[in-house]
XYZ file of C-alpha atoms in Angstrom:
700
model
C 112.903 96.081 130.215
C 113.772 99.226 128.817
C 117.624 100.647 129.911
C 117.356 104.027 130.673
C 120.849 103.825 131.699
C 122.205 103.775 127.965
C 125.532 101.799 126.585
C 128.056 104.932 126.003
C 129.121 103.026 122.958
C 125.429 103.133 121.263
C 124.952 106.256 122.115
C 128.917 107.411 120.737
C 126.859 105.091 117.178
C 123.759 107.133 117.059
C 126.312 109.898 116.981
C 128.690 108.969 114.515
C 125.715 108.057 112.448
C 123.902 111.658 112.503
C 127.696 113.281 112.370
C 127.763 111.676 108.245
C 124.224 111.687 107.759
C 124.455 115.691 108.669
C 128.012 116.088 106.797
C 125.299 114.426 103.754
C 122.928 116.821 104.132
C 125.434 119.313 104.140
C 126.855 118.063 101.057
C 123.560 118.012 99.140
C 122.572 121.408 99.910
C 125.468 123.000 98.625
C 125.846 120.400 95.157
C 121.489 121.874 94.900
C 121.923 125.328 94.899
C 124.588 125.436 92.807
C 122.658 123.092 90.631
C 119.732 124.982 90.645
C 121.933 127.628 89.503
C 122.974 126.744 86.992
C 119.772 124.849 85.087
C 118.652 128.736 85.494
C 121.066 129.824 83.856
C 120.893 126.779 80.961
C 117.574 127.912 80.696
C 118.397 131.654 80.267
C 120.782 130.988 77.611
C 118.412 128.159 75.743
C 115.892 131.811 75.819
C 118.406 133.815 74.192
C 119.228 131.874 71.183
C 116.199 131.165 70.753
C 115.010 134.914 70.290
C 118.523 135.205 68.812
C 118.132 132.515 65.951
C 114.241 132.600 65.473
C 114.007 133.402 62.144
C 116.697 130.757 61.142
C 116.775 128.278 64.286
C 119.536 125.689 64.628
C 117.246 122.877 65.637
C 119.814 120.708 66.278
C 121.300 123.138 68.468
C 118.283 123.565 70.631
C 117.701 120.395 70.766
C 121.202 119.787 72.355
C 120.300 122.357 75.013
C 116.929 121.030 75.645
C 118.379 117.213 76.619
C 120.814 118.530 77.905
C 119.178 120.842 80.648
C 116.959 117.669 80.962
C 119.483 115.474 82.224
C 120.420 118.243 84.312
C 116.381 118.420 86.111
C 116.358 114.721 86.269
C 119.612 114.785 88.121
C 118.159 117.776 90.457
C 115.081 115.806 91.436
C 117.158 112.558 92.550
C 119.422 114.836 94.552
C 116.503 116.614 95.916
C 114.740 113.365 96.433
C 117.794 111.786 98.387
C 117.952 114.663 100.681
C 114.686 114.202 101.686
C 115.294 110.261 102.777
C 118.416 111.344 104.568
C 116.279 113.905 106.657
C 114.024 111.979 107.417
C 116.465 109.128 107.587
C 118.036 111.922 110.361
C 115.256 111.642 112.670
C 115.248 107.976 113.313
C 118.441 106.361 111.456
C 117.723 102.959 112.800
C 114.966 100.986 114.947
C 117.377 97.611 115.852
C 120.310 95.857 115.698
C 121.373 92.540 115.635
C 124.894 90.495 116.524
C 125.322 87.447 114.146
C 127.555 84.604 113.474
C 127.922 83.429 110.403
C 129.372 79.392 110.569
C 133.082 80.104 110.036
C 133.209 84.039 110.124
C 133.361 87.129 112.884
C 130.991 88.232 114.520
C 129.007 90.894 113.176
C 126.887 93.571 113.959
C 124.284 95.547 111.468
C 121.939 98.442 112.262
C 118.656 97.826 110.393
C 116.982 101.224 109.156
C 114.004 102.659 106.905
C 116.892 102.608 104.502
C 120.696 101.718 103.804
C 123.409 104.093 104.621
C 126.796 103.773 103.611
C 129.911 105.814 104.891
C 131.142 106.585 101.412
C 134.782 107.097 102.090
C 135.195 104.051 104.240
C 132.530 101.761 102.628
C 130.721 100.834 106.193
C 127.319 100.296 106.029
C 126.152 102.219 108.415
C 122.550 101.642 108.776
C 121.046 98.169 106.496
C 117.785 98.048 104.889
C 114.772 96.922 106.614
C 114.038 94.445 103.413
C 117.361 93.555 103.002
C 118.252 89.443 103.044
C 119.911 89.478 106.485
C 117.444 92.046 108.019
C 114.638 89.251 107.623
C 115.991 87.772 111.172
C 114.969 90.381 112.753
C 111.212 89.806 111.659
C 111.221 85.767 111.801
C 114.271 84.520 113.682
C 114.852 83.724 117.767
C 118.223 83.764 119.698
C 120.048 80.678 118.863
C 121.260 78.793 115.581
C 118.894 79.854 112.631
C 119.939 81.018 108.911
C 118.573 83.311 106.392
C 117.915 83.597 102.528
C 120.050 85.427 99.645
C 120.606 85.055 96.496
C 123.878 82.550 97.341
C 120.940 80.028 99.186
C 120.261 79.739 103.035
C 123.060 81.133 104.975
C 123.708 79.125 108.290
C 124.408 81.286 111.464
C 123.980 81.876 115.148
C 121.753 85.090 116.026
C 123.675 86.432 119.573
C 121.532 89.709 119.881
C 118.641 91.232 119.008
C 118.241 94.808 120.090
C 115.369 97.349 119.601
C 115.567 100.820 119.746
C 113.469 104.280 120.424
C 114.671 106.805 118.010
C 112.685 110.073 117.895
C 114.315 113.731 116.358
C 118.223 112.181 116.479
C 117.394 111.281 120.617
C 117.972 108.274 121.771
C 114.500 107.657 124.207
C 115.365 103.577 125.623
C 116.135 100.560 123.882
C 115.777 96.883 124.733
C 117.267 92.837 124.220
C 114.571 90.543 123.312
C 114.590 87.126 122.255
C 111.454 87.708 119.546
C 111.026 89.301 116.882
C 108.747 92.478 118.504
C 108.230 92.461 121.962
C 104.780 92.810 123.474
C 106.002 96.410 124.586
C 107.138 97.936 121.908
C 103.848 97.235 120.473
C 101.938 98.329 123.269
C 103.784 101.806 122.474
C 103.129 101.933 119.172
C 99.344 101.165 119.274
C 98.881 103.139 122.198
C 99.751 106.076 120.261
C 97.301 108.726 118.072
C 96.010 108.643 115.181
C 96.977 110.768 112.082
C 95.473 111.428 108.700
C 98.053 109.532 106.851
C 99.094 105.519 106.756
C 102.416 105.488 108.400
C 105.240 102.425 108.112
C 105.460 99.852 110.229
C 108.828 98.646 109.690
C 109.621 98.709 113.569
C 106.627 96.310 114.805
C 106.038 93.751 111.974
C 105.374 90.816 113.152
C 106.633 87.458 111.701
C 102.994 86.244 109.438
C 103.021 89.890 107.606
C 106.247 89.647 107.102
C 106.395 86.220 105.023
C 103.610 87.935 103.110
C 105.937 90.878 102.795
C 109.033 88.940 101.453
C 106.538 87.017 99.132
C 108.260 86.517 96.246
C 107.365 83.195 94.609
C 103.230 83.299 94.214
C 101.469 84.561 90.947
C 98.388 85.804 92.987
C 98.547 86.412 96.531
C 95.177 85.980 98.618
C 95.186 87.657 101.764
C 92.119 86.955 104.099
C 92.229 89.871 107.425
C 90.063 90.736 109.904
C 89.478 94.763 110.532
C 92.731 95.814 111.796
C 95.178 93.274 111.340
C 97.439 95.403 108.890
C 96.013 94.191 105.619
C 96.632 97.472 103.769
C 100.294 98.364 105.546
C 101.481 95.095 104.933
C 100.218 95.312 101.067
C 102.291 98.711 100.825
C 105.029 97.643 102.499
C 105.153 93.953 100.458
C 105.204 96.999 97.345
C 108.377 98.503 98.971
C 109.775 95.193 99.358
C 109.314 94.061 95.867
C 110.223 97.428 94.307
C 113.758 96.971 96.292
C 114.309 93.378 95.142
C 113.280 93.580 91.921
C 114.326 96.732 91.405
C 115.897 95.870 88.145
C 112.597 94.981 86.734
C 109.957 96.582 88.579
C 109.671 100.267 88.472
C 106.382 102.934 90.511
C 105.542 102.436 86.634
C 104.476 98.986 86.736
C 102.530 98.973 89.624
C 98.170 99.544 90.393
C 96.873 100.116 93.313
C 92.535 99.460 92.960
C 91.569 100.915 96.346
C 87.645 101.607 97.368
C 87.691 105.674 96.953
C 89.828 108.512 97.302
C 89.282 109.354 100.237
C 90.744 105.956 100.723
C 93.402 106.905 98.631
C 94.589 109.384 99.972
C 95.292 108.334 103.225
C 97.117 105.362 102.211
C 99.299 107.867 99.720
C 102.266 108.816 101.786
C 103.305 105.245 103.647
C 105.601 104.263 99.816
C 107.089 107.872 99.726
C 107.930 107.239 103.506
C 109.623 103.883 102.437
C 111.451 105.365 100.045
C 110.169 104.590 96.673
C 108.161 106.584 94.450
C 104.380 106.607 94.539
C 102.786 104.090 92.447
C 99.094 104.859 90.546
C 96.397 104.392 93.077
C 92.994 104.338 91.576
C 89.724 102.498 91.312
C 87.337 100.219 89.344
C 85.069 102.605 88.778
C 87.194 105.319 87.592
C 89.502 103.039 85.581
C 86.803 101.581 84.116
C 84.145 104.413 83.581
C 87.086 105.353 81.102
C 85.731 102.900 78.713
C 82.291 104.710 78.562
C 82.933 108.021 78.004
C 79.304 107.999 76.272
C 77.639 107.162 79.108
C 77.177 108.655 82.777
C 78.860 105.757 84.806
C 77.596 106.255 88.380
C 80.288 104.781 91.390
C 80.081 101.807 93.660
C 78.632 104.452 96.539
C 76.018 104.897 94.792
C 75.009 101.553 94.549
C 75.746 100.844 98.206
C 73.518 103.523 98.854
C 70.863 102.081 96.378
C 71.647 98.993 98.893
C 70.879 100.731 102.200
C 67.820 102.954 100.610
C 66.509 99.495 99.430
C 65.870 100.483 95.649
C 67.987 97.736 93.946
C 67.452 94.081 94.717
C 70.602 92.506 95.937
C 70.082 89.654 93.868
C 70.132 91.431 90.564
C 73.677 92.551 91.551
C 74.762 89.284 93.012
C 73.682 88.281 89.385
C 75.460 90.256 87.149
C 78.760 90.741 89.096
C 78.517 86.361 89.125
C 81.245 84.068 87.194
C 77.996 82.318 85.358
C 76.630 85.031 84.078
C 80.387 86.455 82.591
C 80.020 82.882 81.616
C 77.057 82.694 79.499
C 78.124 86.422 78.101
C 81.221 85.171 77.008
C 79.818 81.762 75.193
C 76.864 84.207 73.331
C 79.419 86.629 72.943
C 82.118 83.789 70.849
C 78.932 82.000 69.230
C 76.637 85.245 68.358
C 77.692 88.516 69.003
C 81.206 88.557 66.940
C 79.538 87.659 63.583
C 76.576 89.958 64.372
C 77.290 93.001 62.509
C 76.101 94.390 58.962
C 78.709 93.848 56.307
C 77.898 96.616 53.306
C 80.273 97.978 50.610
C 82.243 100.727 51.932
C 82.244 103.622 49.512
C 84.198 107.066 49.215
C 82.104 109.844 47.797
C 80.571 107.969 44.775
C 84.506 105.379 44.394
C 83.672 101.933 45.685
C 86.615 101.342 48.300
C 86.441 97.843 49.313
C 83.288 95.360 47.710
C 80.743 93.717 50.805
C 82.778 90.296 50.252
C 86.210 91.202 50.213
C 85.223 93.725 53.873
C 83.724 90.290 54.942
C 87.185 88.005 53.802
C 89.049 90.209 55.981
C 86.772 90.403 58.872
C 85.722 86.650 58.735
C 88.766 85.362 57.573
C 92.170 87.208 57.096
C 91.847 88.490 60.374
C 89.696 85.571 62.222
C 92.603 84.731 64.720
C 91.855 88.464 66.034
C 90.350 90.103 68.929
C 86.825 91.670 66.928
C 88.674 95.356 67.959
C 91.838 94.463 66.778
C 90.270 93.129 63.597
C 88.227 96.689 63.038
C 91.513 98.098 63.662
C 93.495 96.332 60.731
C 90.719 96.628 58.507
C 90.635 100.017 59.094
C 94.520 101.299 58.794
C 94.742 98.899 55.976
C 92.012 101.031 53.658
C 92.930 104.181 55.283
C 96.601 103.873 54.094
C 95.122 102.860 51.125
C 93.255 105.514 50.267
C 95.947 107.793 51.137
C 98.890 106.206 49.050
C 96.413 104.944 46.093
C 93.170 107.128 45.302
C 94.156 110.590 47.071
C 94.752 112.146 43.532
C 91.721 111.364 42.550
C 90.080 113.147 44.505
C 91.678 116.392 43.937
C 89.924 117.817 41.417
C 86.199 117.116 43.141
C 87.539 118.996 45.738
C 88.925 122.307 43.788
C 85.551 121.863 41.762
C 83.525 121.426 45.241
C 85.549 125.487 46.094
C 85.266 127.245 43.019
C 81.530 126.728 43.518
C 81.692 127.876 46.909
C 82.204 131.428 45.765
C 85.115 133.657 43.897
C 87.072 134.091 46.579
C 90.936 133.976 45.368
C 93.648 131.540 46.400
C 97.030 131.363 46.082
C 98.802 127.593 45.467
C 99.248 127.287 49.559
C 96.007 128.172 50.732
C 94.240 125.898 47.911
C 96.931 122.635 49.164
C 95.447 123.499 52.370
C 91.529 123.099 51.595
C 91.971 120.849 49.660
C 94.204 118.512 52.226
C 91.765 119.478 55.223
C 88.451 117.833 53.384
C 90.655 114.991 52.343
C 91.566 114.335 55.929
C 87.591 115.111 56.890
C 86.653 112.026 53.811
C 88.537 109.856 56.045
C 87.794 110.434 59.552
C 83.600 109.798 58.175
C 85.720 106.384 56.152
C 86.627 105.420 59.438
C 84.513 106.421 61.550
C 81.700 103.924 58.911
C 83.587 101.586 59.667
C 84.241 101.184 63.200
C 80.554 101.279 63.273
C 80.184 98.491 60.865
C 82.878 96.085 62.983
C 81.919 97.190 65.986
C 79.938 94.244 67.937
C 76.718 95.500 69.361
C 78.238 95.090 73.189
C 75.048 96.523 74.959
C 72.353 94.421 73.000
C 74.462 91.097 73.705
C 74.561 92.375 77.601
C 70.527 92.735 77.305
C 69.592 89.857 75.784
C 72.080 87.488 77.914
C 70.322 89.192 81.054
C 66.743 89.072 79.390
C 67.274 85.289 79.474
C 67.161 85.426 83.385
C 64.897 88.311 84.457
C 62.580 90.139 81.964
C 62.525 92.617 84.933
C 66.434 92.963 85.087
C 66.306 93.502 81.313
C 63.681 96.420 80.879
C 65.528 98.534 83.949
C 68.507 98.140 82.445
C 67.540 99.184 78.597
C 65.442 102.386 80.113
C 68.889 103.062 81.715
C 71.163 102.405 78.970
C 68.470 104.694 76.611
C 68.361 107.646 78.976
C 72.456 107.334 78.962
C 72.754 106.523 82.585
C 74.894 103.472 83.452
C 75.186 101.663 87.024
C 78.496 100.262 87.975
C 76.947 96.667 88.350
C 75.738 97.308 84.807
C 79.085 98.244 83.878
C 80.832 95.812 85.165
C 79.620 93.341 82.692
C 79.710 95.898 79.408
C 83.430 96.346 80.131
C 83.809 91.872 80.225
C 82.297 92.338 77.262
C 84.979 95.128 75.614
C 87.592 92.667 77.369
C 86.339 90.147 75.089
C 85.738 92.212 72.201
C 89.815 93.917 72.338
C 87.907 98.001 73.383
C 89.702 96.900 76.685
C 93.534 95.775 76.091
C 95.787 93.529 78.047
C 97.719 95.722 80.181
C 101.596 94.666 79.730
C 102.897 97.327 80.957
C 101.877 96.808 84.588
C 103.645 93.779 86.413
C 102.168 93.287 89.765
C 98.125 94.886 91.183
C 97.284 95.813 94.641
C 93.234 94.638 94.514
C 92.657 96.162 98.413
C 88.717 95.619 100.138
C 88.574 92.930 97.999
C 85.233 91.216 99.802
C 83.031 94.547 97.895
C 84.191 92.690 94.118
C 82.129 90.680 92.486
C 83.371 87.761 90.313
C 83.130 89.171 86.852
C 85.449 91.514 87.971
C 87.979 89.202 88.978
C 87.546 87.293 85.675
C 87.863 90.650 83.895
C 91.348 91.456 86.096
C 92.669 88.333 85.229
C 92.953 88.789 81.508
C 93.468 92.465 81.524
C 96.416 92.014 83.823
C 97.652 88.361 82.979
C 101.241 88.660 82.450
C 101.260 90.294 86.309
C 101.420 89.325 89.650
C 98.341 89.906 91.932
C 97.947 90.420 95.205
C 94.511 90.394 96.549
C 93.274 91.311 100.236
C 90.132 91.342 102.120
C 87.411 90.684 104.730
C 84.302 89.004 103.671
C 82.653 90.076 107.214
C 83.679 93.404 105.555
C 81.145 93.067 103.024
C 77.843 94.740 102.624
C 76.181 92.447 99.480
C 78.055 89.099 99.959
C 79.581 88.305 96.220
C 81.878 85.576 97.985
C 81.769 83.521 100.508
C 85.828 84.001 101.214
C 88.386 85.795 99.902
C 90.494 82.271 99.088
C 87.315 81.566 96.666
C 88.934 84.174 94.314
C 91.250 81.733 93.305
C 89.147 79.950 91.314
C 88.676 82.666 89.926
C 92.040 83.163 87.821
C 94.353 80.667 86.751
C 97.647 81.181 87.775
C 100.075 78.397 88.387
C 101.477 79.600 92.255
C 98.541 80.730 94.309
C 98.984 81.087 98.418
C 96.393 81.858 100.658
C 96.525 83.552 104.189
C 94.254 84.180 106.881
C 95.462 87.317 109.565
C 92.849 86.658 112.267
C 94.531 88.730 115.111
C 93.762 92.774 114.690
C 95.602 95.175 116.555
C 93.713 98.121 116.135
C 91.633 98.599 119.016
C 91.525 98.064 122.678
C 90.181 95.011 124.905
C 87.410 96.811 125.785
C 86.164 98.217 121.596
C 87.120 94.503 120.480
C 85.061 92.823 123.083
C 81.851 94.638 121.841
C 82.706 94.020 118.510
C 82.559 90.397 119.003
C 78.732 90.613 119.868
C 77.689 91.897 116.873
C 79.452 89.503 114.337
C 79.304 85.338 114.987
C 82.618 85.787 112.946
C 84.415 88.208 114.944
C 84.224 85.643 118.555
C 87.014 83.833 116.433
C 89.198 87.211 116.005
C 92.020 86.700 118.558
C 93.001 90.630 119.337
C 96.077 92.319 121.147
C 95.793 92.741 125.367
C 95.832 96.442 125.212
C 92.763 97.775 127.590
C 90.910 100.973 127.633
C 88.085 103.029 127.923
C 85.251 100.930 128.004
C 82.284 100.867 125.096
C 79.824 104.081 126.735
C 75.994 104.432 125.094
C 74.628 107.612 124.859
C 71.085 108.792 124.039
C 70.872 111.427 120.570
C 70.188 114.054 122.666
C 74.014 113.841 123.840
C 75.461 113.822 121.020
C 76.524 117.424 120.535
C 77.854 117.726 124.085
C 79.457 113.773 123.183
C 81.266 114.586 120.185
C 82.609 118.623 121.600
C 84.007 116.287 124.786
C 85.618 113.775 123.279
C 87.183 116.237 120.469
C 88.723 118.026 123.434
C 90.355 114.587 124.371
C 91.021 113.013 120.793
C 93.027 114.707 117.736
C 91.530 112.164 115.316
C 87.396 111.830 115.915
C 85.040 110.447 113.363
C 81.022 110.338 113.285
C 79.752 107.410 110.979
C 76.434 107.037 109.875
C 75.249 104.290 107.946
C 73.952 107.111 104.410
C 75.390 110.161 102.965
C 72.135 111.472 104.107
C 72.496 110.436 107.243
C 76.190 112.053 107.521
C 74.284 115.421 105.790
C 72.048 115.474 108.797
C 74.490 114.930 112.318
C 76.715 117.014 109.782
C 73.542 119.556 110.561
C 73.002 118.779 113.651
C 76.350 119.625 114.867
C 77.606 122.467 113.114
C 73.590 124.496 113.669
C 75.347 123.710 117.931
C 78.652 125.261 116.945
C 80.321 122.273 116.799
C 83.050 122.159 114.472
C 83.330 118.552 111.955
C 83.448 118.563 108.279
C 81.706 116.231 106.214
C 83.503 113.960 103.721
C 82.785 112.881 100.944
C 84.055 110.183 98.037
C 86.161 112.952 96.384
C 87.427 114.213 100.203
C 90.267 113.988 101.883
C 90.650 113.271 105.567
C 93.280 116.218 107.045
C 95.269 115.922 110.739
C 93.393 117.308 113.827
C 90.057 117.457 111.888
C 86.734 115.855 113.385
C 84.584 114.360 110.277
C 81.372 113.473 109.753
C 81.233 110.588 106.776
C 78.903 107.364 106.002
C 79.669 103.868 106.127
C 81.297 102.719 102.858
C 83.800 105.958 102.719
C 85.262 104.451 106.431
C 86.903 101.143 104.998
C 90.437 101.054 105.441
C 90.672 103.970 107.656
C 90.992 104.053 111.929
C 90.392 106.938 114.106
C 91.538 107.604 117.626
C 87.588 108.342 119.161
C 84.276 106.503 117.079
C 80.881 108.215 117.403
C 78.482 105.330 115.469
C 74.934 105.809 115.793
C 72.650 102.960 117.049
C 71.323 100.700 113.877
C 68.114 98.867 112.994
C 70.082 95.093 112.075
C 67.597 92.417 110.436
C 69.958 90.564 108.714
C 73.956 89.486 108.587
C 73.945 92.668 105.476
C 73.107 94.658 108.497
C 75.637 93.339 111.454
C 78.335 93.852 108.611
C 77.421 97.319 108.349
C 77.653 97.928 111.945
C 80.524 95.727 112.275
C 82.473 98.056 110.003
C 81.830 101.275 111.643
C 82.784 100.256 115.074
C 85.551 98.904 113.852
C 87.201 101.998 113.094
C 87.913 103.031 116.245
C 90.958 102.969 118.185
C 90.586 104.110 121.800
C 87.123 105.368 122.308
C 83.639 104.513 120.719
C 80.176 105.794 121.899
C 77.175 104.333 120.963
C 74.088 106.813 120.202
C 70.644 105.129 120.904
């Protein structure tokens, strides 16, 4: 299939593109050197001018200089970004070619790559962006009569040629023509490669069903259920790159947030969007996002919850209850009916002066501002009262401050010093007043949560109350409290965010989706997961999540084919879970799954690391990982222990707990046989084993 006798016209075109990129790079290098020197001189002039006029600064002139320097710096940053993008493009300018003929027009040829490239002197399109409308035919259309969708509607055409290339370091390795989008042979080549510490782009091997998810523009809520190794996360990131390309006038990287399981995973996926020519987006976890609203507590992460489940220190039924839609409904009902009005209003005093009577405050809270959320009501009351104090009664307190100051000693003050001291005392009084208002008009959310929880279980209530008193907040307690904060208005709607991605969706309870739907209600959502990888079963299927959103356009898609592991490893995976028996997998053969006794652990890991650059020893818990790490390092085996805040580096052999491996993959994986009494136990084992690309060893 591969054409080794490559057409000289193809070689000539590649040289033409490379030559143009080289000329652009040379021009950018010269321009950047000049601009860097100019910015340096600008900063030097700013400093010299500031020193020269420091005793009589010309503020307007300094602001102008600063703005000019800022614009030049931004221009340099754009040039550096374009320069870096061109360097990447130079190594592999394109991966496909399409020849086609639209009705009534001459035959055309386009080359498809990671970004577009035009000859500025001739306006010739040298490379077409993989995200363009016309490039979509590469992924979706067979040869012959077809069409593609553009802003002008459906464009009928005939696809005459689909050619794929392998270009590495600027050299054309091979090419071939095919009828279907991505031939199995090139997919074999890509899947057979060794793994890296960072997720890579897949623009040359995107499958038709994956392309449908990437290019979906209509859905308010896009739900994707995919088996391990089906490419869910990669597709989500390529989808974001596509949306940023198509909606560049209304969507930027600052409008996107990705919720992922942990920082190990965040590091793993961090380079995909930059490799596709887009800026990085905000990557966080629900723990990091929500714990910011509980700074008075020691909030424990989701990994702590998982460890407690594994060690049987926590009842999973308790976790499921607190995260259920039923519990959320009870919280909301109690909050509206009772908690909002369960506040103690009393006259507001400043020193001995009554600022507002009880009746006045009740009118403001229960009548004038009743259409607002409680936190908004409180802020409006506070702002109004503080403004009144500043404008109407501030001077009334000046004599008191002067008297207090004179009584404190015989220190003499000039007018400026006296004014400063009086202002300091006034601001201190206002701070006390503001705190009193906040305390008075903030519903007791902990009390509300505990009251509702007590109706379900006295035992759960007592344990949660004891933790609150000690300042500790479990992840499963944080979520209901965060939901109450949303209802109260203390967690406000995030209007800046226009697209939300939730990965590993199976790990989160319904209450978190109800919360997310409220906080990001104007955004579009892409939610991806696999119920077979849930360590605690909050939902039966990813499709069920749609019931927790009230979005108008919801699309649900399933990926039942895995591209990660070999046939031998996938066959082993099918023996672990009942549902895995329905999984389809790519026909790529490798070594059989091997089984070793624990006494051979050290030699097994040592041998594997000699062959595979990316190896993971995966244990069930963090303590198990620490034990394995100590055993290996004491025998002289070079490994790294990975925790929730660590990064996996290229070439590392790592030891890590099961819950930190979700979404990751390694060339070789060593796992430990586990006691499996329940289906949830099987899922943990399945997650560990399904990380392997080429080699899997089970230690018994």
